Amino acid sequence: MYKHESLLKSTEAQQVVTVTKTSVSFAITSIIICFITLHFCPSQLRAQLGTTPNIKHIVVGRCYTYTTLVNPSLRYDCEEIWRQFEEAVISHSSCNVTVEDYFHMFNAMPQIWPCDNFLFWSKTRTLMHSYAAVFRHFWTLEDTLVGYMFNDLIWCGQEEDSGFDFSSCPEWSACRSHPVYSLWRQASQNFAEMACGNITILLNGSIVNAFNRKSMFGSVELDSLDPQRVNYVNIKVVTSLDGPHIESCSQGSIVDLIQILRSRGFHWTCTDNDQYVMFSVWKFHDIKVNYESGIVVLDQSITSCDSC
Ligand SMILES: *[C@@H]1O[C@H](CO)[C@@H](O)[C@H](O)[C@H]1NC(C)=O
Ligand SMILES: *[C@@H]1O[C@H](CO)[C@@H](O)[C@H](O)[C@H]1NC(C)=O
Ligand SMILES: *[C@@H]1O[C@H](CO)[C@@H](O)[C@H](O)[C@H]1NC(C)=O
């Protein structure tokens, strides 16, 4: 009897763990995707949504998860980070939180990243959703402490010093300095400034303006990359399997991106879909990913992995 009960409990516990893990990774994936491509994710940013309920528990909990399980070598004061975050947000009105207001918070969470694995992307959301597992080799913004902690959350203050507004937050477009936008802007800038070695940029060749100056990549990250630190910018243009094939390395806005890189003295490469070659690179590199995600992919998504 006793034995049966404990068995049941452990099974239950296991299920809970599995479910949590799945939903968290899903949430993280979607959030990260959204914030990197800020302008193209309106559903995440509906005006009627207020600050995410239980935000303090979520943020501090994620911080402990990250520093205990994800990246245990790092020491951070999670409570202090929260204090600095709260201070930045609630001491200003809901539409008036600048990147500078997050200065102390970012100071409390310095992070160094390894070279050669930085991945930037823009409007390749569907791909990231489906094959997030493939990207484990890369550092994306969501792998950083700040990305991990604030992924998929919404927040804003009310009047000065009256706490978070849980009933509604303004739209991005309504503010000059939106509290959520400002945090991601600074996080993206820090991330890009740290980028070194070979970096990879994933762009969506199935749309017009694959490289968009107004996206977080085009407006913040690109300008923060340092040609002294970055050896190669390797651009991957990914089109959906069934098209359309609108832009490529030699067509459309990507040509402008290459022009900008060239004028700033970056070394660069650009690869259009190269499914079969990429597939084999990926397959040889990491069968486990294939296994875990349960999908055998003959799809452009694997181009993302050619420098794994
Ligand atoms: C925004 O905040 C700054 C201080 O951070 C303040 O000087 C300014 O008046 C505020 N603007 C509005 C419109 O509230
Ligand atoms: C490219 O963008 C289109 C339109 O938003 C989307 O349907 C498609 O899934 C995207 N492709 C990738 C590889 O993410
Ligand atoms: C960096 O990228 C260049 C160009 O794609 C490649 O020749 C080189 O081997 C890469 N270096 C590393 C360390 O991956």
Short mmCIF file of C-alpha atoms in Angstrom, two decimals, residues 90-277:
data_model
loop_
_atom_site.label_atom_id
_atom_site.label_comp_id
_atom_site.label_asym_id
_atom_site.label_seq_id
_atom_site.Cartn_x
_atom_site.Cartn_y
_atom_site.Cartn_z
CA ILE A 90 7.70 51.72 -10.71
CA SER A 91 9.54 54.94 -10.10
CA HIS A 92 8.50 56.10 -13.55
CA SER A 93 5.16 56.44 -15.24
CA SER A 94 4.11 53.56 -17.46
CA CYS A 95 5.21 55.15 -20.72
CA ASN A 96 8.41 56.70 -19.51
CA VAL A 97 11.01 54.08 -18.65
CA THR A 98 14.21 54.59 -20.59
CA VAL A 99 17.13 52.26 -21.18
CA GLU A 100 19.10 54.37 -18.73
CA ASP A 101 16.59 53.58 -16.02
CA TYR A 102 17.66 49.94 -16.25
CA PHE A 103 21.30 50.83 -15.82
CA HIS A 104 21.58 49.58 -12.23
CA MET A 105 19.70 46.42 -13.01
CA PHE A 106 22.06 45.54 -15.85
CA ASN A 107 25.00 46.37 -13.65
CA ALA A 108 23.79 43.76 -11.20
CA MET A 109 23.84 41.09 -13.89
CA PRO A 110 27.04 41.26 -15.94
CA GLN A 111 27.60 38.28 -18.18
CA ILE A 112 30.37 37.07 -20.44
CA TRP A 113 29.58 34.86 -23.41
CA PRO A 114 31.75 32.44 -25.33
CA CYS A 115 32.86 33.40 -28.84
CA ASP A 116 31.67 31.97 -32.13
CA ASN A 117 28.20 30.95 -31.17
CA PHE A 118 26.21 34.13 -31.27
CA LEU A 119 22.99 33.83 -33.17
CA PHE A 120 20.88 36.76 -34.25
CA TRP A 121 17.67 36.42 -36.12
CA SER A 122 14.81 38.34 -37.44
CA LYS A 123 11.44 37.15 -38.65
CA THR A 124 12.35 33.53 -38.62
CA ARG A 125 9.90 32.88 -35.85
CA THR A 126 8.13 29.85 -37.23
CA LEU A 127 11.40 28.16 -37.79
CA MET A 128 12.54 28.90 -34.29
CA HIS A 129 9.31 27.53 -32.90
CA SER A 130 9.58 24.27 -34.71
CA TYR A 131 13.22 23.64 -34.31
CA ALA A 132 14.27 25.44 -31.22
CA ALA A 133 16.20 22.38 -30.21
CA VAL A 134 18.58 22.89 -33.07
CA PHE A 135 19.64 26.21 -31.67
CA ARG A 136 20.98 24.88 -28.43
CA HIS A 137 24.46 25.23 -29.80
CA PHE A 138 24.04 28.90 -30.16
CA TRP A 139 23.88 31.79 -27.83
CA THR A 140 20.78 33.75 -28.38
CA LEU A 141 19.47 36.52 -26.25
CA GLU A 142 17.23 34.11 -24.41
CA ASP A 143 20.19 32.15 -23.19
CA THR A 144 21.44 35.11 -21.26
CA LEU A 145 20.28 35.71 -17.72
CA VAL A 146 18.24 38.75 -18.64
CA GLY A 147 16.64 36.99 -21.60
CA TYR A 148 15.83 33.98 -19.49
CA MET A 149 14.31 36.02 -16.68
CA PHE A 150 12.09 38.34 -18.65
CA ASN A 151 11.10 36.17 -21.56
CA ASP A 152 7.39 36.45 -22.37
CA LEU A 153 6.58 38.80 -19.54
CA ILE A 154 4.80 42.11 -19.68
CA TRP A 155 5.18 44.91 -17.19
CA CYS A 156 4.54 48.54 -16.61
CA GLY A 157 4.10 50.91 -13.72
CA GLN A 158 1.16 53.19 -13.06
CA GLU A 159 1.59 56.67 -11.74
CA GLU A 160 5.00 57.21 -10.27
CA ASP A 161 5.70 55.04 -7.25
CA SER A 162 2.35 53.37 -7.10
CA GLY A 163 3.49 49.92 -8.14
CA PHE A 164 2.93 47.75 -11.20
CA ASP A 165 -0.19 48.12 -13.26
CA PHE A 166 -1.77 44.68 -13.41
CA SER A 167 -4.84 45.76 -15.33
CA SER A 168 -3.35 47.21 -18.50
CA CYS A 169 -0.11 48.34 -20.06
CA PRO A 170 0.31 50.72 -22.98
CA GLU A 171 1.14 49.53 -26.46
CA TRP A 172 4.69 49.91 -27.65
CA SER A 173 3.68 52.39 -30.23
CA ALA A 174 1.97 54.59 -27.67
CA CYS A 175 5.19 55.34 -25.80
CA ARG A 176 8.44 56.96 -26.47
CA SER A 177 10.01 54.82 -23.76
CA HIS A 178 8.02 51.67 -23.18
CA PRO A 179 9.27 49.79 -20.10
CA VAL A 180 9.34 46.42 -21.86
CA TYR A 181 10.84 47.76 -25.05
CA SER A 182 13.56 49.67 -23.20
CA LEU A 183 14.69 46.60 -21.31
CA TRP A 184 14.90 44.47 -24.46
CA ARG A 185 16.57 47.21 -26.35
CA GLN A 186 19.34 47.44 -23.77
CA ALA A 187 19.57 43.67 -23.47
CA SER A 188 19.89 43.34 -27.26
CA GLN A 189 22.51 46.04 -27.37
CA ASN A 190 24.58 44.42 -24.62
CA PHE A 191 24.28 41.10 -26.33
CA ALA A 192 25.43 42.44 -29.68
CA GLU A 193 28.28 44.39 -28.12
CA MET A 194 29.58 41.18 -26.58
CA ALA A 195 29.41 39.26 -29.84
CA CYS A 196 32.78 38.02 -31.00
CA GLY A 197 34.35 35.47 -33.30
CA ASN A 198 31.99 34.15 -35.91
CA ILE A 199 28.41 35.16 -35.59
CA THR A 200 25.37 33.90 -37.44
CA ILE A 201 22.41 35.91 -38.63
CA LEU A 202 19.27 34.09 -39.67
CA LEU A 203 16.97 35.98 -42.00
CA ASN A 204 13.68 35.04 -43.59
CA GLY A 205 13.91 35.01 -47.39
CA SER A 206 10.17 34.47 -47.78
CA ILE A 207 9.28 38.01 -46.95
CA VAL A 208 9.94 41.48 -48.25
CA ASN A 209 12.46 43.36 -46.14
CA ALA A 210 14.03 40.33 -44.57
CA PHE A 211 16.53 42.81 -43.25
CA ASN A 212 14.51 45.57 -41.71
CA ARG A 213 16.13 48.64 -40.25
CA LYS A 214 13.25 48.96 -37.83
CA SER A 215 13.57 45.51 -36.32
CA MET A 216 15.56 45.00 -33.14
CA PHE A 217 18.28 43.44 -35.21
CA GLY A 218 18.35 46.23 -37.78
CA SER A 219 17.99 49.11 -35.37
CA VAL A 220 19.99 48.01 -32.35
CA GLU A 221 22.01 44.86 -32.76
CA LEU A 222 23.60 45.57 -36.09
CA ASP A 223 24.87 48.95 -34.92
CA SER A 224 26.29 47.39 -31.77
CA LEU A 225 28.41 44.77 -33.48
CA ASP A 226 32.09 45.53 -33.31
CA PRO A 227 34.16 44.73 -36.41
CA GLN A 228 37.25 44.44 -34.20
CA ARG A 229 35.69 41.64 -32.20
CA VAL A 230 33.71 39.87 -34.89
CA ASN A 231 35.69 37.75 -37.33
CA TYR A 232 32.89 36.80 -39.66
CA VAL A 233 29.26 37.67 -39.99
CA ASN A 234 27.72 34.59 -41.54
CA ILE A 235 24.29 35.37 -42.93
CA LYS A 236 21.86 32.53 -43.54
CA VAL A 237 18.84 33.28 -45.63
CA VAL A 238 16.10 30.81 -44.92
CA THR A 239 12.99 30.53 -47.04
CA SER A 240 9.95 28.49 -46.20
CA LEU A 241 9.99 25.10 -47.88
CA ASP A 242 7.04 25.94 -50.10
CA GLY A 243 8.22 29.49 -50.78
CA PRO A 244 7.79 32.22 -51.67
CA HIS A 245 11.42 32.94 -52.47
CA ILE A 246 11.46 36.68 -52.26
CA GLU A 247 14.85 37.67 -50.95
CA SER A 248 18.27 36.11 -51.11
CA CYS A 249 21.89 36.98 -50.69
CA SER A 250 21.77 38.80 -54.00
CA GLN A 251 18.29 40.21 -53.91
CA GLY A 252 16.30 42.63 -51.81
CA SER A 253 17.12 44.09 -48.43
CA ILE A 254 19.83 41.57 -47.68
CA VAL A 255 21.96 43.30 -50.28
CA ASP A 256 21.62 46.44 -48.15
CA LEU A 257 22.71 44.55 -45.08
CA ILE A 258 25.76 43.26 -46.87
CA GLN A 259 26.51 46.77 -48.04
CA ILE A 260 26.38 48.05 -44.47
CA LEU A 261 28.62 45.25 -43.24
CA ARG A 262 31.08 45.90 -46.01
CA SER A 263 31.21 49.61 -45.35
CA ARG A 264 31.98 48.96 -41.71
CA GLY A 265 34.79 46.59 -42.47
CA PHE A 266 33.21 43.31 -41.45
CA HIS A 267 34.16 40.06 -43.06
CA TRP A 268 30.98 38.32 -44.08
CA THR A 269 29.51 35.38 -45.89
CA CYS A 270 25.97 34.85 -47.06
CA THR A 271 24.33 31.52 -47.78
CA ASP A 272 20.96 30.92 -49.34
CA ASN A 273 19.11 27.73 -48.52
CA ASP A 274 21.35 24.80 -49.05
CA GLN A 275 19.14 22.10 -47.66
CA TYR A 276 20.99 18.93 -48.36
CA VAL A 277 24.44 20.06 -47.43
#
